Coordinates of C-alpha atoms and ligand atoms in Angstrom, one line a residue:
X29 CA 63.6 16.4 -39.7
X30 CA 60.3 14.8 -38.7
X31 CA 59.0 11.7 -40.3
X32 CA 55.7 13.0 -40.6
X33 CA 54.1 9.7 -41.9
X34 CA 55.7 7.7 -39.0
X35 CA 54.8 10.1 -36.2
X36 CA 51.2 9.6 -37.9
X37 CA 51.2 5.6 -38.3
X38 CA 53.1 5.5 -34.6
X39 CA 50.2 8.0 -33.1
X40 CA 47.0 6.0 -34.9
X41 CA 48.1 3.2 -33.6
X42 CA 48.6 4.4 -30.2
X43 CA 45.0 5.7 -30.5
X44 CA 43.9 2.2 -31.4
X45 CA 45.4 0.5 -28.6
X46 CA 43.4 2.8 -26.0
X47 CA 40.9 0.8 -24.0
X48 CA 38.8 3.5 -21.7
X49 CA 38.3 6.9 -21.8
X50 CA 41.2 7.9 -19.6
X51 CA 44.1 6.7 -21.9
X52 CA 42.3 8.1 -24.9
X53 CA 42.7 11.2 -22.9
X54 CA 46.4 10.4 -22.4
X55 CA 47.2 9.8 -25.5
X56 CA 45.5 13.4 -26.2
X57 CA 48.1 14.6 -24.2
X58 CA 51.1 12.8 -25.6
X59 CA 50.1 13.8 -29.1
X60 CA 48.2 17.3 -28.9
X61 CA 49.4 18.5 -25.5
X62 CA 51.3 21.5 -24.9
X63 CA 54.3 19.2 -24.9
X64 CA 52.9 16.8 -27.1
X65 CA 54.8 15.3 -29.7
X66 CA 52.8 16.9 -32.7
X67 CA 53.1 20.0 -31.0
X68 CA 57.0 19.8 -30.4
X69 CA 57.1 18.8 -34.3
X70 CA 55.1 21.8 -35.1
X71 CA 57.2 24.2 -33.0
X72 CA 60.3 22.6 -34.9
X73 CA 58.9 23.8 -38.1
X74 CA 60.4 27.2 -37.3
X75 CA 64.0 25.9 -38.1
X76 CA 63.3 24.1 -41.1
X77 CA 64.1 26.1 -44.7
X78 CA 60.9 28.1 -45.6
X79 CA 60.9 25.5 -49.0
X80 CA 60.5 23.0 -46.9
X81 CA 58.4 24.4 -43.9
X82 CA 56.0 24.9 -46.7
X83 CA 55.6 21.1 -47.4
X84 CA 56.4 20.1 -43.8
X85 CA 53.6 22.4 -42.6
X86 CA 50.8 21.2 -44.6
X87 CA 51.9 17.9 -44.1
X88 CA 51.3 18.2 -40.3
X89 CA 48.2 19.9 -40.0
X90 CA 46.8 17.2 -42.1
X91 CA 48.2 14.4 -39.9
X92 CA 46.9 16.6 -36.7
X93 CA 43.4 16.6 -38.6
X94 CA 43.8 13.2 -38.8
X95 CA 45.0 12.7 -35.0
X96 CA 42.4 15.0 -33.7
X97 CA 39.2 12.9 -35.2
X98 CA 40.9 9.8 -35.1
X99 CA 41.4 10.6 -31.0
X100 CA 37.4 11.9 -31.3
X101 CA 36.6 8.7 -32.8
X102 CA 38.0 6.4 -30.6
X103 CA 36.6 8.7 -27.7
X104 CA 32.9 8.0 -28.8
X105 CA 33.3 4.5 -29.3
X106 CA 35.0 3.8 -25.9
X107 CA 32.2 6.2 -24.7
X108 CA 29.7 4.5 -26.1
X109 CA 30.8 1.0 -24.7
X110 CA 31.2 2.0 -21.1
X111 CA 27.7 3.1 -21.4
X112 CA 26.8 -0.1 -22.7
X113 CA 28.5 -2.1 -20.0
X114 CA 27.2 0.4 -17.0
X115 CA 23.4 -0.3 -18.6
X116 CA 23.9 -4.2 -18.9
X117 CA 25.4 -4.2 -15.6
X118 CA 22.7 -2.6 -13.7
X119 CA 19.8 -3.9 -15.5
X120 CA 16.7 -4.8 -13.4
X121 CA 14.8 -8.1 -13.1
X122 CA 11.2 -7.0 -13.2
X123 CA 10.4 -10.4 -12.7
X124 CA 11.9 -10.1 -8.7
X125 CA 9.0 -10.3 -6.7
X126 CA 8.0 -7.1 -4.5
X127 CA 9.2 -6.4 -1.0
X128 CA 5.4 -5.7 0.1
X129 CA 5.1 -1.8 2.2
X130 CA 3.6 -1.8 5.4
X131 CA 0.9 0.9 5.5
X132 CA -0.5 1.7 8.9
X133 CA -4.3 1.8 9.4
X134 CA -6.3 3.9 11.1
X135 CA -8.2 3.0 14.5
X136 CA -11.9 2.9 14.5
X137 CA -12.2 5.3 17.3
X138 CA -10.1 7.5 15.7
X139 CA -11.7 7.4 12.5
X140 CA -15.3 8.0 14.0
X141 CA -14.3 11.1 16.3
X142 CA -13.2 12.6 13.4
X143 CA -16.4 11.4 11.7
X144 CA -18.2 13.1 14.6
X145 CA -16.2 16.4 15.1
X146 CA -16.9 17.1 11.2
X147 CA -20.8 16.4 11.4
X148 CA -20.7 18.4 14.4
X149 CA -18.5 21.2 12.7
X150 CA -20.9 21.6 9.7
X151 CA -24.0 22.2 12.9
X152 CA -21.9 25.1 14.3
X153 CA -20.0 23.2 16.7
X154 CA -16.2 24.1 17.7
X155 CA -14.3 21.7 20.0
X156 CA -13.4 21.2 23.4
X157 CA -11.1 19.4 25.3
X158 CA -10.2 19.0 29.2
X159 CA -7.7 16.9 31.4
X160 CA -8.0 13.1 31.7
X161 CA -7.5 13.7 35.4
X162 CA -10.1 15.8 36.9
X163 CA -10.6 17.5 40.6
X164 CA -13.6 15.9 42.2
X165 CA -15.3 19.3 41.5
X166 CA -15.3 19.5 37.8
X167 CA -15.8 15.9 37.7
X168 CA -18.7 15.8 40.5
X169 CA -19.5 18.9 42.5
X170 CA -20.0 21.5 39.8
X171 CA -22.2 19.4 37.8
X172 CA -25.0 18.5 40.7
X173 CA -23.5 15.7 42.1
X174 CA -22.7 16.8 45.5
X175 CA -20.6 14.1 47.9
X176 CA -23.4 12.0 49.5
X177 CA -25.3 12.0 46.5
X178 CA -25.7 8.2 45.4
X179 CA -25.0 9.4 41.7
X180 CA -21.3 9.1 43.1
X181 CA -21.8 5.7 43.1
X182 CA -23.4 4.9 40.1
X183 CA -20.0 6.1 38.2
X184 CA -17.4 3.5 39.8
X185 CA -14.7 6.3 40.1
X186 CA -10.9 5.2 39.7
X187 CA -9.8 7.4 42.5
X188 CA -6.1 9.2 42.5
X189 CA -4.5 10.7 45.1
X190 CA -5.5 13.8 47.3
X191 CA -8.8 14.2 49.4
X192 CA -11.1 17.0 50.1
X193 CA -11.1 20.0 47.5
X194 CA -7.4 18.4 46.0
X195 CA -9.2 14.9 45.6
X196 CA -8.5 13.7 41.6
X197 CA -10.1 11.1 39.9
X198 CA -9.6 9.9 36.2
X199 CA -12.7 11.6 34.8
X200 CA -15.7 9.1 34.4
X201 CA -17.3 11.5 31.5
X202 CA -16.6 14.2 29.5
X203 CA -19.1 16.5 31.4
X204 CA -16.8 18.1 33.2
X205 CA -15.6 20.0 30.2
X206 CA -18.7 21.4 30.2
X207 CA -18.1 23.4 33.5
X208 CA -14.4 24.0 32.0
X209 CA -15.4 25.6 29.2
X210 CA -18.5 27.7 30.6
X211 CA -16.1 29.2 33.4
X212 CA -13.8 30.2 30.6
X213 CA -16.4 32.2 28.5
X214 CA -19.6 33.9 28.3
X215 CA -22.9 32.5 26.6
X216 CA -24.0 31.6 24.0
X217 CA -21.8 28.2 24.1
X218 CA -22.3 25.2 21.4
X219 CA -19.7 22.8 21.4
X220 CA -18.7 19.3 21.6
X221 CA -16.0 17.7 23.7
X222 CA -14.4 14.4 23.1
X223 CA -12.5 12.0 24.8
X224 CA -11.2 9.1 26.9
X225 CA -13.6 8.4 30.4
X226 CA -12.9 5.8 32.9
X227 CA -14.8 3.7 35.2
X228 CA -13.7 1.0 37.3
X229 CA -15.9 -1.6 35.5
X230 CA -14.7 -4.4 32.8
X231 CA -16.9 -7.4 31.1
X232 CA -18.2 -8.2 28.0
X233 CA -19.7 -4.7 27.0
X234 CA -17.4 -2.7 29.4
X235 CA -14.2 -1.5 29.4
X236 CA -12.1 0.4 32.2
X237 CA -11.0 3.2 29.4
X238 CA -14.0 4.3 27.0
X239 CA -14.5 7.5 25.2
X240 CA -17.7 9.9 24.9
X241 CA -18.5 12.9 22.9
X242 CA -20.0 15.7 24.9
X243 CA -22.5 17.9 23.5
X244 CA -23.5 21.6 25.0
X245 CA -25.8 24.2 23.5
X246 CA -26.2 27.2 25.7
X247 CA -28.5 30.1 24.3
X248 CA -31.6 32.4 25.6
X249 CA -34.6 30.1 23.4
X250 CA -32.8 26.7 23.8
X251 CA -35.5 24.2 24.4
X252 CA -35.8 20.0 24.3
X253 CA -37.0 20.5 20.7
X254 CA -33.8 21.5 19.6
X255 CA -32.2 18.7 21.5
X256 CA -34.4 16.3 19.5
X257 CA -33.6 17.7 16.4
X258 CA -30.2 18.1 16.4
X259 CA -29.1 14.6 17.7
X260 CA -31.6 13.3 15.3
X261 CA -29.9 15.1 12.3
X262 CA -26.7 14.3 13.6
X263 CA -28.0 10.2 13.6
X264 CA -29.1 10.2 9.9
X265 CA -25.7 12.0 8.7
X266 CA -23.0 9.7 10.7
X267 CA -25.4 6.1 9.8
X268 CA -25.7 7.7 6.4
X269 CA -29.4 6.9 6.3
X270 CA -32.6 9.1 5.1
X271 CA -34.3 8.1 8.5
X272 CA -33.1 7.3 12.1
X273 CA -35.9 6.8 14.4
X274 CA -35.5 8.6 17.8
X275 CA -36.6 7.9 21.0
X276 CA -36.6 9.6 24.3
X277 CA -36.8 8.1 27.3
X278 CA -37.2 9.5 30.4
X279 CA -34.2 9.2 33.1
X280 CA -32.1 10.9 35.9
X281 CA -28.8 12.8 35.6
X282 CA -28.3 15.0 38.5
X283 CA -26.8 17.7 35.8
X284 CA -29.7 18.2 33.3
X285 CA -33.6 18.6 34.1
X286 CA -35.8 17.1 32.5
X287 CA -33.4 14.1 31.3
X288 CA -33.6 11.4 29.1
X289 CA -31.9 8.1 27.5
X290 CA -31.5 8.1 23.6
X291 CA -32.5 5.1 22.0
X292 CA -32.4 4.4 18.0
X293 CA -34.6 2.4 16.4
X294 CA -33.7 -0.9 15.1
X295 CA -34.4 -4.2 14.0
X296 CA -32.4 -7.5 15.2
X297 CA -32.2 -11.0 13.9
X298 CA -30.4 -14.2 15.0
X299 CA -26.6 -12.8 14.4
X300 CA -27.4 -9.1 13.0
X301 CA -28.8 -5.6 13.8
X302 CA -30.0 -2.8 11.3
X303 CA -29.9 0.8 12.4
X304 CA -33.0 2.3 10.9
X305 CA -36.9 1.3 11.3
X306 CA -37.8 -1.6 13.1
X307 CA -38.9 -2.9 15.8
X308 CA -36.8 -2.7 18.5
X309 CA -34.7 0.2 20.1
X310 CA -31.0 0.5 21.4
X311 CA -29.9 3.2 24.1
X312 CA -26.9 5.3 22.6
X313 CA -26.3 8.4 25.1
X314 CA -28.6 10.3 27.5
X315 CA -29.2 13.9 27.5
X316 CA -31.0 16.8 29.2
X317 CA -31.8 20.6 29.2
X318 CA -29.0 22.0 31.2
X319 CA -29.8 22.2 35.2
X320 CA -30.3 25.4 36.4
X321 CA -27.4 24.7 39.3
X322 CA -24.8 23.6 36.7
X323 CA -25.6 27.1 35.0
X324 CA -25.0 28.9 38.1
X325 CA -21.7 27.2 39.1
X326 CA -20.3 28.5 36.3
X327 CA -21.6 32.1 36.8
X328 CA -24.6 32.1 34.2
X329 CA -27.7 33.3 35.5
X330 CA -30.8 30.5 34.3
X331 CA -33.1 33.0 34.2
X332 CA -31.9 34.5 31.2
X333 CA -29.9 31.5 29.4
X334 CA -30.8 28.0 29.2
X335 CA -29.7 24.9 27.1
X336 CA -29.3 21.4 26.1
X337 CA -26.5 18.7 27.2
X338 CA -25.9 15.3 25.4
X339 CA -23.5 12.6 25.5
X340 CA -22.8 9.1 24.1
X341 CA -20.3 6.3 23.6
X342 CA -18.3 6.4 20.5
X343 CA -17.5 2.9 20.9
X344 CA -20.9 2.1 20.8
X345 CA -21.4 4.6 17.7
X346 CA -18.7 2.7 15.9
X347 CA -19.5 -0.9 16.8
X348 CA -22.7 0.0 15.0
X349 CA -22.0 1.9 12.0
X350 CA -19.1 -0.2 11.1
X351 CA -20.3 -3.9 12.2
X352 CA -17.5 -4.2 15.3
X353 CA -19.3 -7.1 17.8
X354 CA -16.9 -7.2 20.4
X355 CA -15.9 -4.0 22.1
X356 CA -12.8 -5.3 24.4
X357 CA -11.4 -5.9 20.8
X358 CA -11.0 -2.5 20.4
X359 CA -8.1 -2.2 23.1
X360 CA -6.1 -5.3 22.6
X361 CA -3.4 -3.7 19.8
X362 CA -4.4 -6.8 17.7
X363 CA -3.1 -5.8 14.5
X364 CA -4.7 -8.2 12.4
X365 CA -8.0 -6.8 14.0
X366 CA -6.8 -3.1 12.8
X367 CA -6.2 -4.5 9.7
X368 CA -9.6 -5.9 9.2
X369 CA -11.3 -2.7 10.6
X370 CA -8.8 -0.1 10.7
X371 CA -9.4 3.0 8.1
X372 CA -6.9 3.8 5.2
X373 CA -5.1 6.4 6.0
X374 CA -6.0 8.5 2.5
X375 CA -9.5 8.4 2.8
X376 CA -11.6 11.0 3.2
X377 CA -14.8 10.6 4.5
X378 CA -17.7 11.5 2.5
X379 CA -19.6 12.6 5.2
X380 CA -19.1 16.6 5.3
X381 CA -21.7 18.2 3.3
X382 CA -24.2 15.6 3.6
X383 CA -26.3 17.7 5.8
Ligands
LIG102 N1 -22.4 12.1 31.4 C1 -23.5 11.3 30.9 C2 -22.8 10.0 31.4 O1 -21.4 10.0 31.1 C3 -24.2 11.7 29.9 C4 -24.8 12.9 29.6 C5 -24.2 13.9 29.2 C6 -26.3 12.8 30.3 C7 -24.8 15.3 29.2 C8 -26.9 13.8 30.3 C9 -26.1 15.1 29.4 O2 -23.6 8.9 31.7

């Protein structure tokens, strides 16, 4: 016959000695599991005589309840202390210095290119591209610069392999994109082309690789007034000024007639240059009305269509807008320079809508 009191006290002390949750689970199985001590004792009830079975049954059920709640209580205390131990071991020292994160910067050329594209997009210009390695025909001949023309010398071209029609060059300007785009479509046209250009020239104010933005508008009624208005509007929005004086100085480009150099008003003091009204002028690009020969070379009838074109240096625009004094630093890949003059990648230019 089972000594219920003994079974109970042994069980409670076994539970009491448990030190972790798996020991509690083991104790539960030993006591209340299928083959557990208490389970066996309950099974054995069947053999007891009826009178005794009643008392013993009640005592065993009570013992079972006590054991169950002792197991539950032990389980909770252990879970609490295990959680506390875990929390203590995982605690953070918030006074530790943080490991700095490095964040990249947007190069001023990229920033300014995006600003320019956004402004012209607002004026209805699409953006076109062409290859950096051009053939002689697109870079020169189709732009009304024949083989013997002195203008070829003006460009300090980097020549690559090939000769005759196959001669290739690093494009000396973005104007060949005019030819490619016009030959590939039908007028009217209104687009910009932005990208790297190359000339064999290197000094304080020239780098062998630089960037240009080209613009072309072809329509039936396009005149020089449109050209002036378009550039004035662009410059005002770009420099975020109410007024930017623009001056067209007569010039020569084989692919435009008439041609002009574009100057903007500025004032210079000892070591600063301010864009806007002043008594000085600064050249920022070239422009003109598209030469009839260029239209003809693209299969466009110059008696029906006419247009204007312009080209500007992106580095020059970036230097003026953001006060970057030295052209050559753009291409030195100096991380300190980029940290200083570069732009936050999350910064959204506020220019769009400024028109
Ligand atoms: N392609 C010329 C240059 O690089 C600039 C220009 C473009 C001039 C379009 C007139 C019209 O010097």
